[in-house]
Amino acid sequence: MTNETTEPASSDGRRSFHDLFDAESVALIGASTDPETITGRPQYFLEKHGYEGDVYPINPKYDSIRGLTCYDSVLDVPDDVDVALILLSAPHVPDVLRECGEKGIQYNLVIGSGFGETGEAGEALEDELIEVAAEYDVRVVGPNTLGVLGSDRNLALSFSSMLDEQDELVPGGEVGFVSQSGSFAGMLFQITQRAGIGTRYWATTGNEIDVDALELMSFMLEDPSVSMIVGYIESLADGERLADVAATAREREVPLLLMKVGQSDRGQEAVSSHTGKMAGDYAVYESVFEEYGIVEIDDVTSLTDVMATVSTLDTVPRRDDRWAVLTPSGGAGALIADAIDREGMELATFEDETTDVLSEIVPEYGSVMNPVDTTANVISEYALYEDAFTTLLEDENVDVLLLQFANTGPKQAKAYEDLIKREAEATDKIVIAVFTGGKPSDEIVESYRSSGIPTFTDPVRAVRTIRLLGRFGSAIDSDSASTPALEEASGSVDVPADPGRWNWEHAASLLDAYGISHADGRIVDSTEDAVSVADEVGYPVVMKASAPDLEHKTEAGGIHLGVSSVEEVTETVGELRDSVRAYDPSIDLDGVLVQETVDDGHEVIIGITRTDLGPVMMFGTGGTLVEVLDDVAYRTLPITPEKAEALLEETAAGDILAGHRGQEYATDALIDLMVNASRLYEDYDLDELDLNPVKVRADDAVVVDFLAK
Amino acid sequence: MTNETTEPASSDGRRSFHDLFDAESVALIGASTDPETITGRPQYFLEKHGYEGDVYPINPKYDSIRGLTCYDSVLDVPDDVDVALILLSAPHVPDVLRECGEKGIQYNLVIGSGFGETGEAGEALEDELIEVAAEYDVRVVGPNTLGVLGSDRNLALSFSSMLDEQDELVPGGEVGFVSQSGSFAGMLFQITQRAGIGTRYWATTGNEIDVDALELMSFMLEDPSVSMIVGYIESLADGERLADVAATAREREVPLLLMKVGQSDRGQEAVSSHTGKMAGDYAVYESVFEEYGIVEIDDVTSLTDVMATVSTLDTVPRRDDRWAVLTPSGGAGALIADAIDREGMELATFEDETTDVLSEIVPEYGSVMNPVDTTANVISEYALYEDAFTTLLEDENVDVLLLQFANTGPKQAKAYEDLIKREAEATDKIVIAVFTGGKPSDEIVESYRSSGIPTFTDPVRAVRTIRLLGRFGSAIDSDSASTPALEEASGSVDVPADPGRWNWEHAASLLDAYGISHADGRIVDSTEDAVSVADEVGYPVVMKASAPDLEHKTEAGGIHLGVSSVEEVTETVGELRDSVRAYDPSIDLDGVLVQETVDDGHEVIIGITRTDLGPVMMFGTGGTLVEVLDDVAYRTLPITPEKAEALLEETAAGDILAGHRGQEYATDALIDLMVNASRLYEDYDLDELDLNPVKVRADDAVVVDFLAK
């Protein structure tokens, strides 16, 4: 019998995942009496952590477990059930899921291993689960999930030993966790608990045959109590949805903190073209995370720091925030200044007034420059500290004020507590307290935290944390920057339907239609025509065998550069034909391309390919340096002028094109070219488009070679 | 009266600093009765921490302090005094130091501020101290020192509040600390104490008017109980001595862990030449630290990790150590693999036998690849863990074995304690335990540590720590690589005594003498000669105004490139003369340089200048990319072939020259050139030598321009 009151999960995502994380009733299918075993633990943990809902153990072997009636099957449970935790081994799961479907249980968590990750038999089992879920219109989490947690009803629905460590979970919650790795999720949960930060949602998605990480993040972002999303990602299916998740996160000012591990072969292949070696999947993720303002986390220490800081701060940092440092120690000040520089952030230049005030109060052997070294006198002189602190906080050039406390820091922080808390609460600037030397008590840390002041014991970690979060803040800012609408696409061009068959002349007409400059050239059949084209475009010319099926022109001897005379042109036509015939007799030449030589300008490479995260443009240094420098960045399509500019900013190619030693480059033309290439790619629904090389000169940007698929 | 039994400090450095750190008697000059004040604290701290020696408070105001007889002057103390701590304000110090000199006190610590750092009056006071110290042949530590600590007699001789925190200092000691910043030194000390690592020596050198950081490090390195030197450095005088300190550290296998902060203007200036913008002082330190195998520390967290690891490990890691990872979690394994890759280290490729054994025991849904994912089954299956662990440890391709423990880690680590400790003690490989999730007890951490197994809670920090220490280990290895002796210097060449007056012909004859290839060219007086040289070297030629006083040739219009015909050569001679005359009529041309155009080859830049750390060669990418890429590395002179190779390895220029896309470069010739340029620099005792550009071609490396000072 299907439970008729439950709506289909797909009709209202928010409402439905609410029924998962804050379920009113849970069935434990395959429950056992021993709380030391995987099958016995979930019921024990639900009890231990005070689940406010109904629990139905299901196991024909028992009449009752831990004082609750135990049923032979979910179908025997007299009431509605929101969630089923299926604790059985893989082969038993499809039949049980069918029963859950009949019972109308919307969320079914499969913890078993032995599915898709173990080969064909396991994959067949997964397929069966997918079919059953579709048949009954119910959702599956897993297989290989560790379970889920929701704080509203204290639903601690997992067999993970992480639930053993604490007697009580940190109450309330502001963190939404989603992890594709179970054990890693357990670790993140424990770290968060130890840091005293409450978890609102926690989920491990396992094999993701149905419910996946991105949809859970979307759901969590709709909850106003959530102040950060933490995700552990190995790979994303339909990763284009990440754009929407990240946009929502920016809109709600809820940072998305993601650990992305592993460089999958599939992703590697998708991105790589002939420059494949450098186009790692991970590099694409890195660039796209930058584009979306996703805070990328590489290690547990940073994650802990960032989470504690988000949980404390009222203000989202920006990457261009300017720092002031107030220290009793010139040495620590220098270390902090170095760290700010190394992390690509900047020290504030004070207003004159600030310097004037500081000059009056700071002892001669201190420093009124930034970092401000008040000397150890601050330890005993309240007025000195008060004046220095408030003056720095009022300076309009200061966005972040780092208060460094040295050996007597805890005493000083206690003595100046009221002052610092009052001022920090009154400002919307960021105030950070760093305790090097003497370690502050938990009480002081908590007191500062309650006024929005994060505390650290390593100043370098303080700087790094703000820089990591700054990416998110700065991406929020760029959302508000206007993005001009793209121009209307050009009229259709007469080219073969299969882009793999486009030759240079097709390419040239397409580039013309999209207003993209390119090297002059034509495909010819005869030596006479070759000479006449060469005369037209000017010597020396480039001559290439033109044949859509010829993928490796260089290896086939199909390219001659610097052809400088009528005689050489004549000879080359024959040589190209001979070489290609010798290389592969089955290849039909459609002629010989005679092309102008573009030997000036700076060489860059532009490529667009499909990736896990959707179509992405790669931009970077071209030519002989391309493999050595590994100087590329990525942005998702459609490319806007802002994204094109970001690609220039992130690469050495862009630095070079910004001009130096009096040399100028037409970066505007290059940006237009990138935007228009993106349009071309989308209009023709290509899989791959390579413009390589593109030569950027003083007044134009010229495509020299073109490949489409 | 001079104490005649004390030898001059300079005659036996080791013996004498022993008298400082393990002094048998101490005078506190300016002591007071209030243990809350700077002048009262030292005596209180000596008492509190159980100093095993005689303490003599000196202050005419008191008869006794804390039960000890107080003297009016050190000259009244009836016995010998090893060390004086001078607690008086700056103006009083010279007179007191004179008394200390008369008393024959070898070590005099000046804590006062108000000396060199405050301007002229303070500098005069410093000069006076230096004179007095020389007159009496005694040593001064400071001014601005926080004091010193030595563990042998529990000499805690400081007013720093850091001595307040612990009731007892961690006994014994293996760390030697030297810091140029007092408050920073206090912080490092506290961190070390909290980590349970004993401090053998601790010193803050302040303004270093006499005793400096490097000589203290040298001293500490002679003590066999010292297992690491930790230094905080702002700048070094006579920094060339760092080479010897680092060499001793490598010889004794005692790592040197240095924090280098600040980029002093003076250092910046010393390194910078016309490529000055990129030649930061700090970049030189970074490269030289790499050369010397000095472990460079940027943040407190890394320092703590590295110190704890050195204190635990019996083996010095190498940078090319190959990692095996044993984990119950595929997710954590992927994170660790990423970290190993990101830190530039490598995962081991197992022997076939290892994979065979693992395949038999690891469950199907785990992984026998590296990282080895045993799945959570290891938690309950001792035999599985034992087999996997011992198999990995026995694999000859494995140097470092990282054991990752997940949520139930503490239990597992306890259950497998005997196995892991026994095997780790029996091997000379590095075994590391990382606890993500469940936090191990102090007892477990201590137990593992006692078997040489460092523990971490963040796997990425574990990897980073080994990589940081790997620099030291690898530098030890390269010491054992033979360095061929340099060839005999060439015979003398007839050039002006002042290198600033060397023109291209002088340069060319010097380069010839040192076997360095260079562009062909001559300085001429007449258009006829110009044409004949041009004919000889081949068109197009480069023509330059030659005048030693003409520093900015380009600005003066003194360089013409691509001069392609007899007519152009004739015209250019006149134009060069006119331009230079218009630019500065006072400049005398010694002629016009007509030089071959070297337009092929890859452009690099080689410069040698004097720095804080002695003469240093800079090598990197030249040409138009030089400013954008900031691709330079440094090595100290003399340049050996090994150092030249390291310069190639550390730069993108070197990557390019390693050859790609079938292009080859004569890197051997370049390495010879670098070695010979280093000899030239030293033979002629130059201040600066710039070879820029140097063009590296398939069969030679050619100097195109030359500047010496």
mmCIF file of C-alpha atoms in Angstrom, chain A residues 136-234:
data_model
loop_
_atom_site.group_PDB
_atom_site.id
_atom_site.type_symbol
_atom_site.label_atom_id
_atom_site.label_comp_id
_atom_site.label_asym_id
_atom_site.label_seq_id
_atom_site.Cartn_x
_atom_site.Cartn_y
_atom_site.Cartn_z
ATOM 1 C CA TYR A 136 7.580 3.999 -6.584
ATOM 2 C CA ASP A 137 8.710 7.599 -7.013
ATOM 3 C CA VAL A 138 10.897 7.510 -3.923
ATOM 4 C CA ARG A 139 14.465 8.704 -3.398
ATOM 5 C CA VAL A 140 17.604 6.758 -2.551
ATOM 6 C CA VAL A 141 20.612 8.098 -0.668
ATOM 7 C CA GLY A 142 23.733 5.968 -1.264
ATOM 8 C CA PRO A 143 24.652 3.152 -1.543
ATOM 9 C CA ASN A 144 27.692 3.538 0.660
ATOM 10 C CA THR A 145 26.185 6.371 2.647
ATOM 11 C CA LEU A 146 27.134 6.744 6.297
ATOM 12 C CA GLY A 147 23.736 8.330 6.950
ATOM 13 C CA VAL A 148 22.384 11.797 7.638
ATOM 14 C CA LEU A 149 22.005 14.186 10.575
ATOM 15 C CA GLY A 150 19.511 16.975 11.088
ATOM 16 C CA SER A 151 19.508 19.138 14.188
ATOM 17 C CA ASP A 152 15.838 20.105 14.307
ATOM 18 C CA ARG A 153 14.715 16.812 15.786
ATOM 19 C CA ASN A 154 18.164 15.589 16.821
ATOM 20 C CA LEU A 155 18.094 13.063 14.020
ATOM 21 C CA ALA A 156 21.508 11.382 14.333
ATOM 22 C CA LEU A 157 20.865 8.682 11.767
ATOM 23 C CA SER A 158 24.160 6.914 11.223
ATOM 24 C CA PHE A 159 26.217 3.979 12.367
ATOM 25 C CA SER A 160 29.381 6.094 12.356
ATOM 26 C CA SER A 161 31.491 5.877 15.465
ATOM 27 C CA MET A 162 31.752 9.669 15.294
ATOM 28 C CA LEU A 163 28.502 9.717 17.261
ATOM 29 C CA ASP A 164 30.230 7.881 20.081
ATOM 30 C CA GLU A 165 32.740 10.569 20.934
ATOM 31 C CA GLN A 166 30.475 13.275 22.296
ATOM 32 C CA ASP A 167 27.791 12.673 24.838
ATOM 33 C CA GLU A 168 25.812 15.535 23.480
ATOM 34 C CA LEU A 169 25.921 17.155 20.082
ATOM 35 C CA VAL A 170 26.616 20.885 19.970
ATOM 36 C CA PRO A 171 23.103 22.307 20.028
ATOM 37 C CA GLY A 172 21.491 24.314 17.251
ATOM 38 C CA GLY A 173 23.374 24.522 14.031
ATOM 39 C CA GLU A 174 24.709 26.742 11.337
ATOM 40 C CA VAL A 175 26.722 24.341 9.193
ATOM 41 C CA GLY A 176 25.407 22.325 6.273
ATOM 42 C CA PHE A 177 27.727 19.404 5.440
ATOM 43 C CA VAL A 178 27.670 17.324 2.317
ATOM 44 C CA SER A 179 30.345 14.744 1.630
ATOM 45 C CA GLN A 180 30.906 12.140 -1.027
ATOM 46 C CA SER A 181 33.216 10.330 1.385
ATOM 47 C CA GLY A 182 31.753 8.826 4.498
ATOM 48 C CA SER A 183 34.804 8.627 6.701
ATOM 49 C CA PHE A 184 35.852 12.099 5.706
ATOM 50 C CA ALA A 185 32.443 13.410 6.645
ATOM 51 C CA GLY A 186 32.870 11.804 10.037
ATOM 52 C CA MET A 187 36.142 13.597 10.501
ATOM 53 C CA LEU A 188 34.685 16.973 9.487
ATOM 54 C CA PHE A 189 31.802 16.442 11.862
ATOM 55 C CA GLN A 190 34.079 15.683 14.772
ATOM 56 C CA ILE A 191 36.272 18.685 14.091
ATOM 57 C CA THR A 192 33.228 20.913 13.985
ATOM 58 C CA GLN A 193 31.869 19.487 17.209
ATOM 59 C CA ARG A 194 35.205 20.029 18.929
ATOM 60 C CA ALA A 195 35.239 23.614 17.685
ATOM 61 C CA GLY A 196 31.854 24.130 19.316
ATOM 62 C CA ILE A 197 30.103 24.886 16.042
ATOM 63 C CA GLY A 198 26.673 23.380 15.627
ATOM 64 C CA THR A 199 25.746 21.254 12.624
ATOM 65 C CA ARG A 200 22.311 21.917 11.099
ATOM 66 C CA TYR A 201 22.605 19.289 8.342
ATOM 67 C CA TRP A 202 25.081 16.530 7.659
ATOM 68 C CA ALA A 203 24.868 14.051 4.811
ATOM 69 C CA THR A 204 27.111 11.582 3.049
ATOM 70 C CA THR A 205 25.944 10.758 -0.437
ATOM 71 C CA GLY A 206 28.071 7.687 -1.204
ATOM 72 C CA ASN A 207 27.662 6.340 -4.726
ATOM 73 C CA GLU A 208 25.003 8.961 -5.570
ATOM 74 C CA ILE A 209 22.821 6.759 -7.680
ATOM 75 C CA ASP A 210 20.006 9.208 -6.998
ATOM 76 C CA VAL A 211 20.308 11.988 -4.405
ATOM 77 C CA ASP A 212 23.524 13.892 -4.988
ATOM 78 C CA ALA A 213 25.695 16.464 -3.279
ATOM 79 C CA LEU A 214 24.607 19.456 -5.341
ATOM 80 C CA GLU A 215 20.900 19.063 -4.731
ATOM 81 C CA LEU A 216 21.493 18.722 -1.007
ATOM 82 C CA MET A 217 23.586 21.893 -1.018
ATOM 83 C CA SER A 218 20.806 23.714 -2.861
ATOM 84 C CA PHE A 219 18.332 22.594 -0.236
ATOM 85 C CA MET A 220 20.549 23.573 2.683
ATOM 86 C CA LEU A 221 21.134 27.024 1.202
ATOM 87 C CA GLU A 222 17.427 27.769 1.521
ATOM 88 C CA ASP A 223 17.566 27.449 5.300
ATOM 89 C CA PRO A 224 18.226 30.856 6.894
ATOM 90 C CA SER A 225 19.889 29.268 9.922
ATOM 91 C CA VAL A 226 22.692 27.899 7.733
ATOM 92 C CA SER A 227 25.701 30.223 7.668
ATOM 93 C CA MET A 228 28.088 28.029 5.692
ATOM 94 C CA ILE A 229 28.068 24.985 3.441
ATOM 95 C CA VAL A 230 30.987 22.587 3.739
ATOM 96 C CA GLY A 231 31.438 20.026 1.004
ATOM 97 C CA TYR A 232 33.850 17.226 0.234
ATOM 98 C CA ILE A 233 33.739 16.500 -3.497
ATOM 99 C CA GLU A 234 35.430 13.785 -5.515
#
